[in-house]
Amino acid sequence: MTNISKKELVVSAIENGTVIDHIPADQVLMVLGILGLNNHKDEILVGMNLSSKKYGKKGIIKVRNKYFEQKDLNKIALVAPYATLIEIKNYEVINKKNVEIPDNIEKILKCINPNCITNKETIDTKFKVIEKESLKIQCHYCEKTMSNIRFAE
């Protein structure tokens, strides 16, 4: 029998999959939603309001048998810019990377301008990131600058 302190939380390791760590505590549910993990049929572990020396409070998501594409990393970066993705195979870390807000964002956000052509016709959205720190983006088509983002459905 292992000697575990009453102050420790023991969570089983995943054999294959991805751990998303350092999510702002108030953005965990948003990350689950934008990644569509409510439809994932395998094990998902969610931790919220966990203690973090670096951030105070954080969230973590462990997803068994799931690896994410670049467009998913871009989505995560928009709401959790300091998140870390850890890919695991056979219980071993095979890749660890920090997400980064891209210079350009395509197809994942919706323009807030109701008169923008992307809201009137079937055209993929495109945005230029003007400022990464406070996240300001500009629509490629109508040139509307915004800091409140809305994800496309």
mmCIF file with all atom_site columns, C-alpha atoms in Angstrom:
data_model
loop_
_atom_site.group_PDB
_atom_site.id
_atom_site.type_symbol
_atom_site.label_atom_id
_atom_site.label_alt_id
_atom_site.label_comp_id
_atom_site.label_asym_id
_atom_site.label_entity_id
_atom_site.label_seq_id
_atom_site.pdbx_PDB_ins_code
_atom_site.Cartn_x
_atom_site.Cartn_y
_atom_site.Cartn_z
_atom_site.occupancy
_atom_site.B_iso_or_equiv
_atom_site.pdbx_formal_charge
_atom_site.auth_seq_id
_atom_site.auth_comp_id
_atom_site.auth_asym_id
_atom_site.auth_atom_id
_atom_site.pdbx_PDB_model_num
ATOM 1   C CA . MET A 1 1   ? 0.000   0.000  0.000   1.00 0.00 ? 1   MET A CA 1
ATOM 2   C CA . THR A 1 2   ? 1.382   3.396  -0.931  1.00 0.00 ? 2   THR A CA 1
ATOM 3   C CA . ASN A 1 3   ? 1.795   6.098  1.644   1.00 0.00 ? 3   ASN A CA 1
ATOM 4   C CA . ILE A 1 4   ? -0.190  9.069  0.318   1.00 0.00 ? 4   ILE A CA 1
ATOM 5   C CA . SER A 1 5   ? -0.612  12.249 2.289   1.00 0.00 ? 5   SER A CA 1
ATOM 6   C CA . LYS A 1 6   ? -4.163  13.324 3.043   1.00 0.00 ? 6   LYS A CA 1
ATOM 7   C CA . LYS A 1 7   ? -3.314  16.587 1.264   1.00 0.00 ? 7   LYS A CA 1
ATOM 8   C CA . GLU A 1 8   ? -2.581  14.917 -2.083  1.00 0.00 ? 8   GLU A CA 1
ATOM 9   C CA . LEU A 1 9   ? -5.031  14.247 -4.870  1.00 0.00 ? 9   LEU A CA 1
ATOM 10  C CA . VAL A 1 10  ? -4.339  11.058 -6.791  1.00 0.00 ? 10  VAL A CA 1
ATOM 11  C CA . VAL A 1 11  ? -5.552  10.946 -10.371 1.00 0.00 ? 11  VAL A CA 1
ATOM 12  C CA . SER A 1 12  ? -4.843  8.013  -12.643 1.00 0.00 ? 12  SER A CA 1
ATOM 13  C CA . ALA A 1 13  ? -2.432  8.527  -15.499 1.00 0.00 ? 13  ALA A CA 1
ATOM 14  C CA . ILE A 1 14  ? -3.709  8.178  -19.041 1.00 0.00 ? 14  ILE A CA 1
ATOM 15  C CA . GLU A 1 15  ? -2.102  5.653  -21.376 1.00 0.00 ? 15  GLU A CA 1
ATOM 16  C CA . ASN A 1 16  ? -2.734  7.636  -24.562 1.00 0.00 ? 16  ASN A CA 1
ATOM 17  C CA . GLY A 1 17  ? -4.161  11.093 -25.030 1.00 0.00 ? 17  GLY A CA 1
ATOM 18  C CA . THR A 1 18  ? -3.673  14.739 -24.190 1.00 0.00 ? 18  THR A CA 1
ATOM 19  C CA . VAL A 1 19  ? -3.449  16.778 -21.014 1.00 0.00 ? 19  VAL A CA 1
ATOM 20  C CA . ILE A 1 20  ? -4.311  20.469 -21.294 1.00 0.00 ? 20  ILE A CA 1
ATOM 21  C CA . ASP A 1 21  ? -2.750  22.183 -18.289 1.00 0.00 ? 21  ASP A CA 1
ATOM 22  C CA . HIS A 1 22  ? -2.573  25.785 -17.015 1.00 0.00 ? 22  HIS A CA 1
ATOM 23  C CA . ILE A 1 23  ? -6.063  26.745 -18.169 1.00 0.00 ? 23  ILE A CA 1
ATOM 24  C CA . PRO A 1 24  ? -7.397  29.828 -16.348 1.00 0.00 ? 24  PRO A CA 1
ATOM 25  C CA . ALA A 1 25  ? -9.780  28.452 -13.706 1.00 0.00 ? 25  ALA A CA 1
ATOM 26  C CA . ASP A 1 26  ? -12.741 30.389 -15.142 1.00 0.00 ? 26  ASP A CA 1
ATOM 27  C CA . GLN A 1 27  ? -12.118 29.162 -18.724 1.00 0.00 ? 27  GLN A CA 1
ATOM 28  C CA . VAL A 1 28  ? -12.153 25.373 -18.244 1.00 0.00 ? 28  VAL A CA 1
ATOM 29  C CA . LEU A 1 29  ? -15.775 24.926 -19.310 1.00 0.00 ? 29  LEU A CA 1
ATOM 30  C CA . MET A 1 30  ? -15.202 27.244 -22.283 1.00 0.00 ? 30  MET A CA 1
ATOM 31  C CA . VAL A 1 31  ? -12.259 25.087 -23.437 1.00 0.00 ? 31  VAL A CA 1
ATOM 32  C CA . LEU A 1 32  ? -14.388 21.941 -23.109 1.00 0.00 ? 32  LEU A CA 1
ATOM 33  C CA . GLY A 1 33  ? -17.088 23.579 -25.229 1.00 0.00 ? 33  GLY A CA 1
ATOM 34  C CA . ILE A 1 34  ? -14.936 25.018 -28.008 1.00 0.00 ? 34  ILE A CA 1
ATOM 35  C CA . LEU A 1 35  ? -13.150 21.695 -28.439 1.00 0.00 ? 35  LEU A CA 1
ATOM 36  C CA . GLY A 1 36  ? -16.464 19.826 -28.609 1.00 0.00 ? 36  GLY A CA 1
ATOM 37  C CA . LEU A 1 37  ? -15.388 17.468 -25.854 1.00 0.00 ? 37  LEU A CA 1
ATOM 38  C CA . ASN A 1 38  ? -18.977 16.974 -24.744 1.00 0.00 ? 38  ASN A CA 1
ATOM 39  C CA . ASN A 1 39  ? -19.189 14.580 -27.746 1.00 0.00 ? 39  ASN A CA 1
ATOM 40  C CA . HIS A 1 40  ? -15.976 12.683 -26.936 1.00 0.00 ? 40  HIS A CA 1
ATOM 41  C CA . LYS A 1 41  ? -16.851 9.088  -26.053 1.00 0.00 ? 41  LYS A CA 1
ATOM 42  C CA . ASP A 1 42  ? -13.769 8.285  -23.998 1.00 0.00 ? 42  ASP A CA 1
ATOM 43  C CA . GLU A 1 43  ? -12.609 9.260  -20.508 1.00 0.00 ? 43  GLU A CA 1
ATOM 44  C CA . ILE A 1 44  ? -12.250 12.970 -19.723 1.00 0.00 ? 44  ILE A CA 1
ATOM 45  C CA . LEU A 1 45  ? -10.973 14.242 -16.398 1.00 0.00 ? 45  LEU A CA 1
ATOM 46  C CA . VAL A 1 46  ? -11.640 17.883 -15.537 1.00 0.00 ? 46  VAL A CA 1
ATOM 47  C CA . GLY A 1 47  ? -10.034 19.739 -12.656 1.00 0.00 ? 47  GLY A CA 1
ATOM 48  C CA . MET A 1 48  ? -11.103 23.273 -11.784 1.00 0.00 ? 48  MET A CA 1
ATOM 49  C CA . ASN A 1 49  ? -9.808  25.805 -9.265  1.00 0.00 ? 49  ASN A CA 1
ATOM 50  C CA . LEU A 1 50  ? -6.678  23.775 -8.572  1.00 0.00 ? 50  LEU A CA 1
ATOM 51  C CA . SER A 1 51  ? -3.799  25.460 -6.764  1.00 0.00 ? 51  SER A CA 1
ATOM 52  C CA . SER A 1 52  ? -1.004  26.740 -8.976  1.00 0.00 ? 52  SER A CA 1
ATOM 53  C CA . LYS A 1 53  ? 2.170   28.384 -7.741  1.00 0.00 ? 53  LYS A CA 1
ATOM 54  C CA . LYS A 1 54  ? 2.507   30.274 -11.011 1.00 0.00 ? 54  LYS A CA 1
ATOM 55  C CA . TYR A 1 55  ? -1.133  31.321 -11.629 1.00 0.00 ? 55  TYR A CA 1
ATOM 56  C CA . GLY A 1 56  ? -2.872  31.075 -8.258  1.00 0.00 ? 56  GLY A CA 1
ATOM 57  C CA . LYS A 1 57  ? -5.769  28.956 -9.524  1.00 0.00 ? 57  LYS A CA 1
ATOM 58  C CA . LYS A 1 58  ? -5.859  26.868 -12.685 1.00 0.00 ? 58  LYS A CA 1
ATOM 59  C CA . GLY A 1 59  ? -7.763  24.209 -14.528 1.00 0.00 ? 59  GLY A CA 1
ATOM 60  C CA . ILE A 1 60  ? -6.671  20.989 -16.198 1.00 0.00 ? 60  ILE A CA 1
ATOM 61  C CA . ILE A 1 61  ? -8.322  18.667 -18.716 1.00 0.00 ? 61  ILE A CA 1
ATOM 62  C CA . LYS A 1 62  ? -7.140  15.113 -19.420 1.00 0.00 ? 62  LYS A CA 1
ATOM 63  C CA . VAL A 1 63  ? -8.598  13.495 -22.525 1.00 0.00 ? 63  VAL A CA 1
ATOM 64  C CA . ARG A 1 64  ? -7.971  9.825  -23.183 1.00 0.00 ? 64  ARG A CA 1
ATOM 65  C CA . ASN A 1 65  ? -7.330  8.723  -26.783 1.00 0.00 ? 65  ASN A CA 1
ATOM 66  C CA . LYS A 1 66  ? -7.554  12.228 -28.251 1.00 0.00 ? 66  LYS A CA 1
ATOM 67  C CA . TYR A 1 67  ? -4.929  14.399 -29.908 1.00 0.00 ? 67  TYR A CA 1
ATOM 68  C CA . PHE A 1 68  ? -5.635  17.904 -31.129 1.00 0.00 ? 68  PHE A CA 1
ATOM 69  C CA . GLU A 1 69  ? -5.009  19.588 -34.485 1.00 0.00 ? 69  GLU A CA 1
ATOM 70  C CA . GLN A 1 70  ? -3.514  23.060 -34.959 1.00 0.00 ? 70  GLN A CA 1
ATOM 71  C CA . LYS A 1 71  ? -6.938  24.693 -35.340 1.00 0.00 ? 71  LYS A CA 1
ATOM 72  C CA . ASP A 1 72  ? -7.861  23.284 -31.915 1.00 0.00 ? 72  ASP A CA 1
ATOM 73  C CA . LEU A 1 73  ? -4.656  24.700 -30.422 1.00 0.00 ? 73  LEU A CA 1
ATOM 74  C CA . ASN A 1 74  ? -5.573  28.091 -31.899 1.00 0.00 ? 74  ASN A CA 1
ATOM 75  C CA . LYS A 1 75  ? -8.991  27.910 -30.222 1.00 0.00 ? 75  LYS A CA 1
ATOM 76  C CA . ILE A 1 76  ? -7.418  27.056 -26.883 1.00 0.00 ? 76  ILE A CA 1
ATOM 77  C CA . ALA A 1 77  ? -4.899  29.911 -27.214 1.00 0.00 ? 77  ALA A CA 1
ATOM 78  C CA . LEU A 1 78  ? -7.699  32.456 -27.676 1.00 0.00 ? 78  LEU A CA 1
ATOM 79  C CA . VAL A 1 79  ? -9.240  31.687 -24.262 1.00 0.00 ? 79  VAL A CA 1
ATOM 80  C CA . ALA A 1 80  ? -6.259  30.148 -22.417 1.00 0.00 ? 80  ALA A CA 1
ATOM 81  C CA . PRO A 1 81  ? -3.115  31.794 -23.847 1.00 0.00 ? 81  PRO A CA 1
ATOM 82  C CA . TYR A 1 82  ? -0.790  30.225 -21.244 1.00 0.00 ? 82  TYR A CA 1
ATOM 83  C CA . ALA A 1 83  ? -2.105  26.679 -21.576 1.00 0.00 ? 83  ALA A CA 1
ATOM 84  C CA . THR A 1 84  ? 0.268   23.774 -22.047 1.00 0.00 ? 84  THR A CA 1
ATOM 85  C CA . LEU A 1 85  ? -0.562  20.695 -24.117 1.00 0.00 ? 85  LEU A CA 1
ATOM 86  C CA . ILE A 1 86  ? 1.059   17.433 -23.124 1.00 0.00 ? 86  ILE A CA 1
ATOM 87  C CA . GLU A 1 87  ? 0.669   14.511 -25.540 1.00 0.00 ? 87  GLU A CA 1
ATOM 88  C CA . ILE A 1 88  ? 1.021   11.038 -24.050 1.00 0.00 ? 88  ILE A CA 1
ATOM 89  C CA . LYS A 1 89  ? 1.581   7.632  -25.684 1.00 0.00 ? 89  LYS A CA 1
ATOM 90  C CA . ASN A 1 90  ? 2.062   4.438  -23.678 1.00 0.00 ? 90  ASN A CA 1
ATOM 91  C CA . TYR A 1 91  ? 2.081   6.490  -20.449 1.00 0.00 ? 91  TYR A CA 1
ATOM 92  C CA . GLU A 1 92  ? 5.102   8.503  -21.692 1.00 0.00 ? 92  GLU A CA 1
ATOM 93  C CA . VAL A 1 93  ? 5.151   12.216 -22.566 1.00 0.00 ? 93  VAL A CA 1
ATOM 94  C CA . ILE A 1 94  ? 5.956   12.391 -26.278 1.00 0.00 ? 94  ILE A CA 1
ATOM 95  C CA . ASN A 1 95  ? 5.353   16.095 -26.840 1.00 0.00 ? 95  ASN A CA 1
ATOM 96  C CA . LYS A 1 96  ? 4.858   19.132 -24.656 1.00 0.00 ? 96  LYS A CA 1
ATOM 97  C CA . LYS A 1 97  ? 4.111   22.576 -26.031 1.00 0.00 ? 97  LYS A CA 1
ATOM 98  C CA . ASN A 1 98  ? 2.653   25.892 -25.052 1.00 0.00 ? 98  ASN A CA 1
ATOM 99  C CA . VAL A 1 99  ? -0.213  27.212 -27.131 1.00 0.00 ? 99  VAL A CA 1
ATOM 100 C CA . GLU A 1 100 ? 0.359   30.454 -29.033 1.00 0.00 ? 100 GLU A CA 1
ATOM 101 C CA . ILE A 1 101 ? -2.097  32.966 -30.380 1.00 0.00 ? 101 ILE A CA 1
ATOM 102 C CA . PRO A 1 102 ? -1.602  32.875 -34.164 1.00 0.00 ? 102 PRO A CA 1
ATOM 103 C CA . ASP A 1 103 ? -1.037  35.996 -36.284 1.00 0.00 ? 103 ASP A CA 1
ATOM 104 C CA . ASN A 1 104 ? -4.100  35.140 -38.381 1.00 0.00 ? 104 ASN A CA 1
ATOM 105 C CA . ILE A 1 105 ? -7.269  33.309 -37.414 1.00 0.00 ? 105 ILE A CA 1
ATOM 106 C CA . GLU A 1 106 ? -9.421  31.608 -40.020 1.00 0.00 ? 106 GLU A CA 1
ATOM 107 C CA . LYS A 1 107 ? -12.790 29.859 -39.829 1.00 0.00 ? 107 LYS A CA 1
ATOM 108 C CA . ILE A 1 108 ? -13.100 29.620 -36.041 1.00 0.00 ? 108 ILE A CA 1
ATOM 109 C CA . LEU A 1 109 ? -14.418 33.057 -35.027 1.00 0.00 ? 109 LEU A CA 1
ATOM 110 C CA . LYS A 1 110 ? -17.458 35.071 -36.045 1.00 0.00 ? 110 LYS A CA 1
ATOM 111 C CA . CYS A 1 111 ? -17.352 38.773 -36.896 1.00 0.00 ? 111 CYS A CA 1
ATOM 112 C CA . ILE A 1 112 ? -19.369 40.943 -34.503 1.00 0.00 ? 112 ILE A CA 1
ATOM 113 C CA . ASN A 1 113 ? -20.368 43.342 -37.298 1.00 0.00 ? 113 ASN A CA 1
ATOM 114 C CA . PRO A 1 114 ? -23.877 42.287 -38.413 1.00 0.00 ? 114 PRO A CA 1
ATOM 115 C CA . ASN A 1 115 ? -23.271 43.990 -41.778 1.00 0.00 ? 115 ASN A CA 1
ATOM 116 C CA . CYS A 1 116 ? -20.060 42.063 -42.488 1.00 0.00 ? 116 CYS A CA 1
ATOM 117 C CA . ILE A 1 117 ? -20.261 39.943 -45.625 1.00 0.00 ? 117 ILE A CA 1
ATOM 118 C CA . THR A 1 118 ? -19.337 36.869 -43.555 1.00 0.00 ? 118 THR A CA 1
ATOM 119 C CA . ASN A 1 119 ? -22.631 37.257 -41.670 1.00 0.00 ? 119 ASN A CA 1
ATOM 120 C CA . LYS A 1 120 ? -24.671 37.608 -44.856 1.00 0.00 ? 120 LYS A CA 1
ATOM 121 C CA . GLU A 1 121 ? -23.055 35.025 -47.164 1.00 0.00 ? 121 GLU A CA 1
ATOM 122 C CA . THR A 1 122 ? -21.332 31.683 -46.774 1.00 0.00 ? 122 THR A CA 1
ATOM 123 C CA . ILE A 1 123 ? -17.762 32.932 -46.556 1.00 0.00 ? 123 ILE A CA 1
ATOM 124 C CA . ASP A 1 124 ? -15.088 31.674 -44.187 1.00 0.00 ? 124 ASP A CA 1
ATOM 125 C CA . THR A 1 125 ? -14.052 34.311 -41.676 1.00 0.00 ? 125 THR A CA 1
ATOM 126 C CA . LYS A 1 126 ? -10.511 35.668 -41.514 1.00 0.00 ? 126 LYS A CA 1
ATOM 127 C CA . PHE A 1 127 ? -9.023  37.859 -38.818 1.00 0.00 ? 127 PHE A CA 1
ATOM 128 C CA . LYS A 1 128 ? -5.664  39.509 -38.307 1.00 0.00 ? 128 LYS A CA 1
ATOM 129 C CA . VAL A 1 129 ? -4.405  39.575 -34.725 1.00 0.00 ? 129 VAL A CA 1
ATOM 130 C CA . ILE A 1 130 ? -3.487  43.181 -33.976 1.00 0.00 ? 130 ILE A CA 1
ATOM 131 C CA . GLU A 1 131 ? -2.574  42.734 -30.309 1.00 0.00 ? 131 GLU A CA 1
ATOM 132 C CA . LYS A 1 132 ? -1.946  39.404 -28.609 1.00 0.00 ? 132 LYS A CA 1
ATOM 133 C CA . GLU A 1 133 ? -1.614  40.546 -24.989 1.00 0.00 ? 133 GLU A CA 1
ATOM 134 C CA . SER A 1 134 ? -5.142  41.959 -24.695 1.00 0.00 ? 134 SER A CA 1
ATOM 135 C CA . LEU A 1 135 ? -6.386  40.070 -27.789 1.00 0.00 ? 135 LEU A CA 1
ATOM 136 C CA . LYS A 1 136 ? -7.502  42.568 -30.381 1.00 0.00 ? 136 LYS A CA 1
ATOM 137 C CA . ILE A 1 137 ? -8.376  41.256 -33.812 1.00 0.00 ? 137 ILE A CA 1
ATOM 138 C CA . GLN A 1 138 ? -9.454  42.826 -37.093 1.00 0.00 ? 138 GLN A CA 1
ATOM 139 C CA . CYS A 1 139 ? -11.824 41.322 -39.657 1.00 0.00 ? 139 CYS A CA 1
ATOM 140 C CA . HIS A 1 140 ? -10.219 40.825 -43.053 1.00 0.00 ? 140 HIS A CA 1
ATOM 141 C CA . TYR A 1 141 ? -13.431 41.783 -44.879 1.00 0.00 ? 141 TYR A CA 1
ATOM 142 C CA . CYS A 1 142 ? -15.088 44.670 -42.999 1.00 0.00 ? 142 CYS A CA 1
ATOM 143 C CA . GLU A 1 143 ? -11.974 45.753 -41.058 1.00 0.00 ? 143 GLU A CA 1
ATOM 144 C CA . LYS A 1 144 ? -13.950 45.888 -37.809 1.00 0.00 ? 144 LYS A CA 1
ATOM 145 C CA . THR A 1 145 ? -11.621 45.742 -34.802 1.00 0.00 ? 145 THR A CA 1
ATOM 146 C CA . MET A 1 146 ? -12.835 43.763 -31.807 1.00 0.00 ? 146 MET A CA 1
ATOM 147 C CA . SER A 1 147 ? -11.658 42.414 -28.502 1.00 0.00 ? 147 SER A CA 1
ATOM 148 C CA . ASN A 1 148 ? -14.727 40.359 -27.627 1.00 0.00 ? 148 ASN A CA 1
ATOM 149 C CA . ILE A 1 149 ? -14.566 37.130 -29.557 1.00 0.00 ? 149 ILE A CA 1
ATOM 150 C CA . ARG A 1 150 ? -17.392 34.859 -30.619 1.00 0.00 ? 150 ARG A CA 1
ATOM 151 C CA . PHE A 1 151 ? -16.697 31.359 -31.854 1.00 0.00 ? 151 PHE A CA 1
ATOM 152 C CA . ALA A 1 152 ? -18.325 30.236 -35.078 1.00 0.00 ? 152 ALA A CA 1
ATOM 153 C CA . GLU A 1 153 ? -20.766 27.374 -34.659 1.00 0.00 ? 153 GLU A CA 1
#
